mmCIF file of C-alpha atoms in Angstrom:
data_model
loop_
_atom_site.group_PDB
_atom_site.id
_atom_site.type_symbol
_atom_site.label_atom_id
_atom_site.label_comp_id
_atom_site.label_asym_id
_atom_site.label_seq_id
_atom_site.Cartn_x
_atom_site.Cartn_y
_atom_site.Cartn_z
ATOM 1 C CA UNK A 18 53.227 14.229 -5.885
ATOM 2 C CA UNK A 19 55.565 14.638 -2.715
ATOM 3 C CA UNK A 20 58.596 12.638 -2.248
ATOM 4 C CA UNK A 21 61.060 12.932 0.148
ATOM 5 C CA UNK A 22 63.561 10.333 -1.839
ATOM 6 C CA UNK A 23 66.169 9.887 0.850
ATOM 7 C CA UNK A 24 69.571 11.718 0.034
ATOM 8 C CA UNK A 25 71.907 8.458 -0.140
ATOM 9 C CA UNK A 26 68.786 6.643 -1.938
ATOM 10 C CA UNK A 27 70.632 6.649 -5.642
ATOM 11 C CA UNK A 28 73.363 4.828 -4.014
ATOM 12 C CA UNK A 29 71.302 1.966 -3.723
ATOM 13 C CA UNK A 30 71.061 0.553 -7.173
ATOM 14 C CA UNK A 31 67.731 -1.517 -6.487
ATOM 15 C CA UNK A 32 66.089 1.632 -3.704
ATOM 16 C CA UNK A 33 66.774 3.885 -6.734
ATOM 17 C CA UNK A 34 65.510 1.993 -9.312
ATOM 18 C CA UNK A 35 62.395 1.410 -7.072
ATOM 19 C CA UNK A 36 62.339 4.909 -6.503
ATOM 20 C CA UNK A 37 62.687 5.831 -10.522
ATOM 21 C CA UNK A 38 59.900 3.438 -10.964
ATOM 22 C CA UNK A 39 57.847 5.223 -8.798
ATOM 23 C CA UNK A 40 58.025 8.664 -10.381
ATOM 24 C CA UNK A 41 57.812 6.838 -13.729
ATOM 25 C CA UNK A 42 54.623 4.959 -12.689
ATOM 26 C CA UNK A 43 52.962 7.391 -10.945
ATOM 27 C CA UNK A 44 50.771 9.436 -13.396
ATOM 28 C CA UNK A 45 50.954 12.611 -12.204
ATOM 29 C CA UNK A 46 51.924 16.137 -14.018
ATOM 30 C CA UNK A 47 54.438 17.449 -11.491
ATOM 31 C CA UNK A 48 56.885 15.568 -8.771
ATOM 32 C CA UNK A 49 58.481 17.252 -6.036
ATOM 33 C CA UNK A 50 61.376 15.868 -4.471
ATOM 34 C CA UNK A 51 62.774 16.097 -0.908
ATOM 35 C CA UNK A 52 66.663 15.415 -0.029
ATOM 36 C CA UNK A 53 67.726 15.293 -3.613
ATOM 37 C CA UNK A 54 71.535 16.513 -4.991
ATOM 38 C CA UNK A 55 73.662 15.939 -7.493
ATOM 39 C CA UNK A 56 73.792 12.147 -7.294
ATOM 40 C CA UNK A 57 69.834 11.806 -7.661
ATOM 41 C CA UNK A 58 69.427 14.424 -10.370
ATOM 42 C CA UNK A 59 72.580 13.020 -12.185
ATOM 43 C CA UNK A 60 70.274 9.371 -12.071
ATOM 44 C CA UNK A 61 66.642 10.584 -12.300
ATOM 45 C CA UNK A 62 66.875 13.239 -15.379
ATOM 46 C CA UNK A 63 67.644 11.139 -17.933
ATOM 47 C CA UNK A 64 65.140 8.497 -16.538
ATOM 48 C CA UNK A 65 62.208 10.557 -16.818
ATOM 49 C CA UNK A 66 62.900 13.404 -19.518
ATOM 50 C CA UNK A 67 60.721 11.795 -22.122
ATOM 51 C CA UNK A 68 57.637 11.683 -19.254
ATOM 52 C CA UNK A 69 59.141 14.810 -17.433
ATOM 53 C CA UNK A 70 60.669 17.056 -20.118
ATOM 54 C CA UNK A 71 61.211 19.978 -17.789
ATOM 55 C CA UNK A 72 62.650 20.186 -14.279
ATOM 56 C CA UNK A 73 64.961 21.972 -12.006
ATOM 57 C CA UNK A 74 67.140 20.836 -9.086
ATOM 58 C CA UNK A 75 68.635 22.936 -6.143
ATOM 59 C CA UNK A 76 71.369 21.241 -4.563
ATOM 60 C CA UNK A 77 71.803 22.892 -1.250
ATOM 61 C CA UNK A 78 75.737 21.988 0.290
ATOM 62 C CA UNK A 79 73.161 20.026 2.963
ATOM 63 C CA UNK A 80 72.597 16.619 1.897
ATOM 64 C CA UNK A 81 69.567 16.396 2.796
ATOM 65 C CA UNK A 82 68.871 19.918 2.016
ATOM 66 C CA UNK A 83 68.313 19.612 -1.842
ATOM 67 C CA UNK A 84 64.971 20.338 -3.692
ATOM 68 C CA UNK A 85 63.844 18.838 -6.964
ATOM 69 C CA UNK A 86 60.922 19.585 -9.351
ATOM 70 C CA UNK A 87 60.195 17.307 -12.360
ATOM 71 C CA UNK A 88 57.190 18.872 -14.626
ATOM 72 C CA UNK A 89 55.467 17.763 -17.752
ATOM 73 C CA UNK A 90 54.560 21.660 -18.242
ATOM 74 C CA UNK A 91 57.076 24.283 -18.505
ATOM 75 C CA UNK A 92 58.429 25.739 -15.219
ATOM 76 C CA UNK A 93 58.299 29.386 -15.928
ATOM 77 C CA UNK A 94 60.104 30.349 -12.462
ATOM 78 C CA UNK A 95 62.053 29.606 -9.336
ATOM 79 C CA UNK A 96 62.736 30.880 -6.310
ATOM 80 C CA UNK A 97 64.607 29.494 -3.119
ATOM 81 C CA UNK A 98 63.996 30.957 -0.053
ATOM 82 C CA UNK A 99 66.663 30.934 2.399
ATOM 83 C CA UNK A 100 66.744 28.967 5.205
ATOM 84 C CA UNK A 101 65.521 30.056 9.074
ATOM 85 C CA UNK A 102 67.857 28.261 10.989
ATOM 86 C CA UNK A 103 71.626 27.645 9.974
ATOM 87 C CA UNK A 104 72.224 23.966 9.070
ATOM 88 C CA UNK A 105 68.660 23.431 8.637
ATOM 89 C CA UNK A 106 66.824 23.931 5.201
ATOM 90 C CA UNK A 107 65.016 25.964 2.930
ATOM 91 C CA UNK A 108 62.034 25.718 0.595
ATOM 92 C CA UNK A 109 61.938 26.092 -3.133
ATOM 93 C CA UNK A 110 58.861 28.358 -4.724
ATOM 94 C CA UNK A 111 58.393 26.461 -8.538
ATOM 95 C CA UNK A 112 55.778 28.463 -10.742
ATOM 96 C CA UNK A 113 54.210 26.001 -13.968
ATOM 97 C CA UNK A 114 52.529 27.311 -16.924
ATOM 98 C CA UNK A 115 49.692 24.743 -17.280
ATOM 99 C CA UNK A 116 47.953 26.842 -19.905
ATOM 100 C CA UNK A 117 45.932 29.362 -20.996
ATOM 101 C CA UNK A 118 48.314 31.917 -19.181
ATOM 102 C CA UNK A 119 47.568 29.855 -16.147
ATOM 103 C CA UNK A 120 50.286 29.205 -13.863
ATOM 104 C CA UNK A 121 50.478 27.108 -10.746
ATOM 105 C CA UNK A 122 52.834 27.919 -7.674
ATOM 106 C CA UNK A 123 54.191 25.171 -5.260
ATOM 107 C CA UNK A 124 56.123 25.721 -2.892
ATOM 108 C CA UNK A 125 58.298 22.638 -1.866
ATOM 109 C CA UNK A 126 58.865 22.453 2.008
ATOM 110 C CA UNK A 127 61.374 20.375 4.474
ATOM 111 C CA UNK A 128 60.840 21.632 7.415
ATOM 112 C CA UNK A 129 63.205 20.722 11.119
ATOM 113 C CA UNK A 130 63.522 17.231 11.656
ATOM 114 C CA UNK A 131 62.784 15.820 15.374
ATOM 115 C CA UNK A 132 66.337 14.843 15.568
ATOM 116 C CA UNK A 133 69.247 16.767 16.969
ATOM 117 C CA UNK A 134 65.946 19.316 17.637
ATOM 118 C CA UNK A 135 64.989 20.308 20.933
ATOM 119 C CA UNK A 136 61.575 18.416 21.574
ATOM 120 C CA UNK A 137 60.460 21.129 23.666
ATOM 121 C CA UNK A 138 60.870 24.306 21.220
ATOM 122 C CA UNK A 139 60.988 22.371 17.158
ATOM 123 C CA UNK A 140 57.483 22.258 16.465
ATOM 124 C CA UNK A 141 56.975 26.186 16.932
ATOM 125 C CA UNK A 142 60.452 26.433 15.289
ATOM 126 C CA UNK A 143 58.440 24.745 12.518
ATOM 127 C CA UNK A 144 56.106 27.072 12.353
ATOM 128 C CA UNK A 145 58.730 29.616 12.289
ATOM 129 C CA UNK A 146 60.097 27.982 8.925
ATOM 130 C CA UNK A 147 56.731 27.831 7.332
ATOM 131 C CA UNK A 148 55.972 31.718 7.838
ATOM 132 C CA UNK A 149 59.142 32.725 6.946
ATOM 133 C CA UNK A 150 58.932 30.964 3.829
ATOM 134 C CA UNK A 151 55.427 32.274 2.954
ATOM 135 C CA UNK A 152 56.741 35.219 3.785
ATOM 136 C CA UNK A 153 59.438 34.879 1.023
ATOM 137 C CA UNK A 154 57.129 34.717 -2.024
ATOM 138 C CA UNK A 155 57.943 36.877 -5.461
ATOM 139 C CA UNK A 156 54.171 38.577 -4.833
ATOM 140 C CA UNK A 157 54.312 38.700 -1.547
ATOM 141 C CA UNK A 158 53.934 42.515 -1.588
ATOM 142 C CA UNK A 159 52.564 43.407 1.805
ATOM 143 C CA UNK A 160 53.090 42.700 5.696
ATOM 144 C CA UNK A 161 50.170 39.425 4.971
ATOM 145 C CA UNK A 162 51.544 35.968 5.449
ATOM 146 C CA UNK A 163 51.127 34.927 1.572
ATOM 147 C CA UNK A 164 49.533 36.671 -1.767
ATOM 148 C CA UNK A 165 50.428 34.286 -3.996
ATOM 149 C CA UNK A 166 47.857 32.681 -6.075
ATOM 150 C CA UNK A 167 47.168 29.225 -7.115
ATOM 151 C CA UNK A 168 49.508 28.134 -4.144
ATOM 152 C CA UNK A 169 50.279 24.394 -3.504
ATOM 153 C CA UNK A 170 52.566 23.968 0.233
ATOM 154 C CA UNK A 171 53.816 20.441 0.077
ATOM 155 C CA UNK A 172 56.440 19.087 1.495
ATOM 156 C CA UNK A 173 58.182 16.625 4.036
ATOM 157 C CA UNK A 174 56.576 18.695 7.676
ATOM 158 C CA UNK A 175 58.432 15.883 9.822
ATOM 159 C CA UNK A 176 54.917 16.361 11.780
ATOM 160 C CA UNK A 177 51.755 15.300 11.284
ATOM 161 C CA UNK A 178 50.017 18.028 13.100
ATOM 162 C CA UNK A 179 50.993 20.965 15.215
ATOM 163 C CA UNK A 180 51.533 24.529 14.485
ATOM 164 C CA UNK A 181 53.358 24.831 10.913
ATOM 165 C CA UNK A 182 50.187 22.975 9.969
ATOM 166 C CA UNK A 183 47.498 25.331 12.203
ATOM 167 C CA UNK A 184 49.305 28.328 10.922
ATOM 168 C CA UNK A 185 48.380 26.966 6.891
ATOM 169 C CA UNK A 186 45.457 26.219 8.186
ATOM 170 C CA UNK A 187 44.703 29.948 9.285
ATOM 171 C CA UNK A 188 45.704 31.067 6.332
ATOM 172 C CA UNK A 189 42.830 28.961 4.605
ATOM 173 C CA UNK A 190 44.959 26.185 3.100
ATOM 174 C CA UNK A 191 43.589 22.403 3.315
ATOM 175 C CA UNK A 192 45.362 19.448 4.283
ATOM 176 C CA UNK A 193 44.052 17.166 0.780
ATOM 177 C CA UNK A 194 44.689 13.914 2.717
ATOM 178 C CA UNK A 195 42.621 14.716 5.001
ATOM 179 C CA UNK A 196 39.832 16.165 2.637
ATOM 180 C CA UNK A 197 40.136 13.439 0.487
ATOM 181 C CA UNK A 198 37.542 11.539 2.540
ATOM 182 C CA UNK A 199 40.189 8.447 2.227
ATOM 183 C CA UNK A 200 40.492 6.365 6.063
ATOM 184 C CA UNK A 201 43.623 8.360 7.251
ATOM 185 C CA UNK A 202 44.202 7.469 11.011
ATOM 186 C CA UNK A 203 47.142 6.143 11.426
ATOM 187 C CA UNK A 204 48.373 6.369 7.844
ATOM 188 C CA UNK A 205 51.974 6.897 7.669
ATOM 189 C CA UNK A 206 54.324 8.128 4.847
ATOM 190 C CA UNK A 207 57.732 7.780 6.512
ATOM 191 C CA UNK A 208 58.338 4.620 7.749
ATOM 192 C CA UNK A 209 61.085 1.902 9.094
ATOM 193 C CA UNK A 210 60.584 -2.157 9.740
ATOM 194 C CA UNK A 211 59.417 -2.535 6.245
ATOM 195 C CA UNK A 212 56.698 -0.349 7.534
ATOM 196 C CA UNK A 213 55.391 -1.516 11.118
ATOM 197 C CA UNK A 214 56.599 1.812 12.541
ATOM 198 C CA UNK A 215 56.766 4.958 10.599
ATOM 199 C CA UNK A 216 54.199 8.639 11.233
ATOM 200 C CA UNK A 217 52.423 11.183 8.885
ATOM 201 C CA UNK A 218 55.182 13.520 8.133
ATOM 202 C CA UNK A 219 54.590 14.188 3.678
ATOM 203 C CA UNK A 220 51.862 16.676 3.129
ATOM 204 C CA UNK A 221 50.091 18.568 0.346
ATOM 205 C CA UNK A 222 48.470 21.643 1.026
ATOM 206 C CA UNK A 223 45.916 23.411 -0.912
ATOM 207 C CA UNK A 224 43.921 26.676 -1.170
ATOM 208 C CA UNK A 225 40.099 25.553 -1.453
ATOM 209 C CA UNK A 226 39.712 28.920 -3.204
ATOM 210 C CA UNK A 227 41.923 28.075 -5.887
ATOM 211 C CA UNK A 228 41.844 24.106 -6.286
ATOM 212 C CA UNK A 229 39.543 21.771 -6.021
ATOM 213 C CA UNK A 230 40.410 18.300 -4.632
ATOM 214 C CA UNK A 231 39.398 14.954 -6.661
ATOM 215 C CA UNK A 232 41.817 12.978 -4.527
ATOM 216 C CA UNK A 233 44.788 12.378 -2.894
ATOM 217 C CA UNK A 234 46.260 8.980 -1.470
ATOM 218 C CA UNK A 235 49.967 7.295 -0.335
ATOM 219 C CA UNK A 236 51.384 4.886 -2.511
ATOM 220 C CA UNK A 237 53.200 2.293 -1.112
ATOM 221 C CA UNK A 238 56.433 1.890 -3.229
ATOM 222 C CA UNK A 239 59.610 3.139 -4.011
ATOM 223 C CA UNK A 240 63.139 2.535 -2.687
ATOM 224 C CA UNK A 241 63.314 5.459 0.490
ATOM 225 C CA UNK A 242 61.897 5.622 4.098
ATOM 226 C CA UNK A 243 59.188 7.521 2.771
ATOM 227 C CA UNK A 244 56.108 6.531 0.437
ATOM 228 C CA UNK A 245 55.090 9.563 -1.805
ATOM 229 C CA UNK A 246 52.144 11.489 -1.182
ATOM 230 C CA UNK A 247 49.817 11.570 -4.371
ATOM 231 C CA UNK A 248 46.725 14.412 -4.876
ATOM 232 C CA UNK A 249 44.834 15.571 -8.040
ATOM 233 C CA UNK A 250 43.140 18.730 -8.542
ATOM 234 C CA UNK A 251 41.222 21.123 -10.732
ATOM 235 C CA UNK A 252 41.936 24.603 -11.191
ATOM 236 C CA UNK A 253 38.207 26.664 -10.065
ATOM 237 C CA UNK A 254 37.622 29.307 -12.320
ATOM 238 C CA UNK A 255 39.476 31.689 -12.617
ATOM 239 C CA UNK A 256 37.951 35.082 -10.808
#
């Protein structure tokens, strides 16, 4: 699951408990949170340990430039990669032992938002972000865009197309919302006027290779301006 939790959220005593509440209910092995700090992780740990025994939080001086991982595997490593553009933020590479010697990367994105950005130049300074950051990866041992295996790329895009999201594409990644065979037009996961207006900005990204998608969806709740993006997979064999 994606959630971009809104960095003064945990002020909010009812947002954050709706917020809690919605890690809490969702189901899922592994939550990655968007805009997170101190204040969040200081309310959400002790929340969730006994669902999510292991996580890790990166509390970039940004506000809204924190990362947050809550796991109910171990995390076996972390990595931040650095931001692009000063002011801006970076991405945070979280590898999970799900078994077996099996571990799962995901790389947790927040890429430019529209706003101070230059309308005319952000998207391909998006794109920018997203390479750089693939670029970044512990096996990344060569002049290719990514190496790593068993790759998730999710994240908070603040786009819902464009070309961060043709450059994963090109790489062979899938959008799961859009595989998931689910009625996406117009589908929105950040949203204002208790959601009349709001645009496709959460994503998870996959490797068809590596994963195979059973679903993926947008839940409705929580206490931020965005609604968390949900997807299952299964691990394909391993070759």
């Amino acid at each position: 699951m994606t959630f971009n939790v809104y960095m003064d959220g945990h002020k909010d005593e009812e947002a954050a408990a709706k917020t809690v509440e919605a890690i809490l209910e969702s189901g899922v092995d592994i939550v990655c949170l968007q805009e997170s700090n101190p204040g969040w992780q200081q309310l959400i740990e002790p929340k969730v340990s006994t669902v999510y025994p292991h996580s890790y939080f990166f509390n970039d001086f940004h506000a809204y430039g924190g990362r947050g991982m809550l796991s109910k595997y171990p995390i076996t490593a972390t990595q931040w990669c650095k931001k692009v553009f000063p002011w801006w933020y970076g991405a945070l590479l979280t590898k999970i032992g799900v078994g077996g010697g099996v571990e799962v990367a995901v790389l947790n994105v927040h890429l430019r938002a529209p706003f101070p950005s230059n309308p005319l130049i952000v998207q391909s300074q998006r794109r920018q972000e997203i390479e750089t950051h693939m670029k970044q990866l512990d096996d990344d041992e060569s002049e290719e865009a990514c190496t790593t295996k068993n790759l998730i790329v999710l994240g908070d895009f603040n786009s819902a197309n464009g070309p961060c999201h043709d450059f994963l594409h090109s790489l062979g990644f899938c959008n799961a919302l859009y595989k998931s065979g689910r009625n996406w037009f117009r589908s929105k996961t950040w949203h204002m006027m208790n959601g009349m207006v709001g645009f496709l900005y959460d994503h998870i990204y996959y490797s068809a290779s590596d994963f195979h998608l059973v679903d993926a969806e947008i839940k409705k709740v929580g206490g931020s301006d965005h609604w968390p993006l949900l997807a299952k997979f299964q691990l394909s064999p391993q070759r």
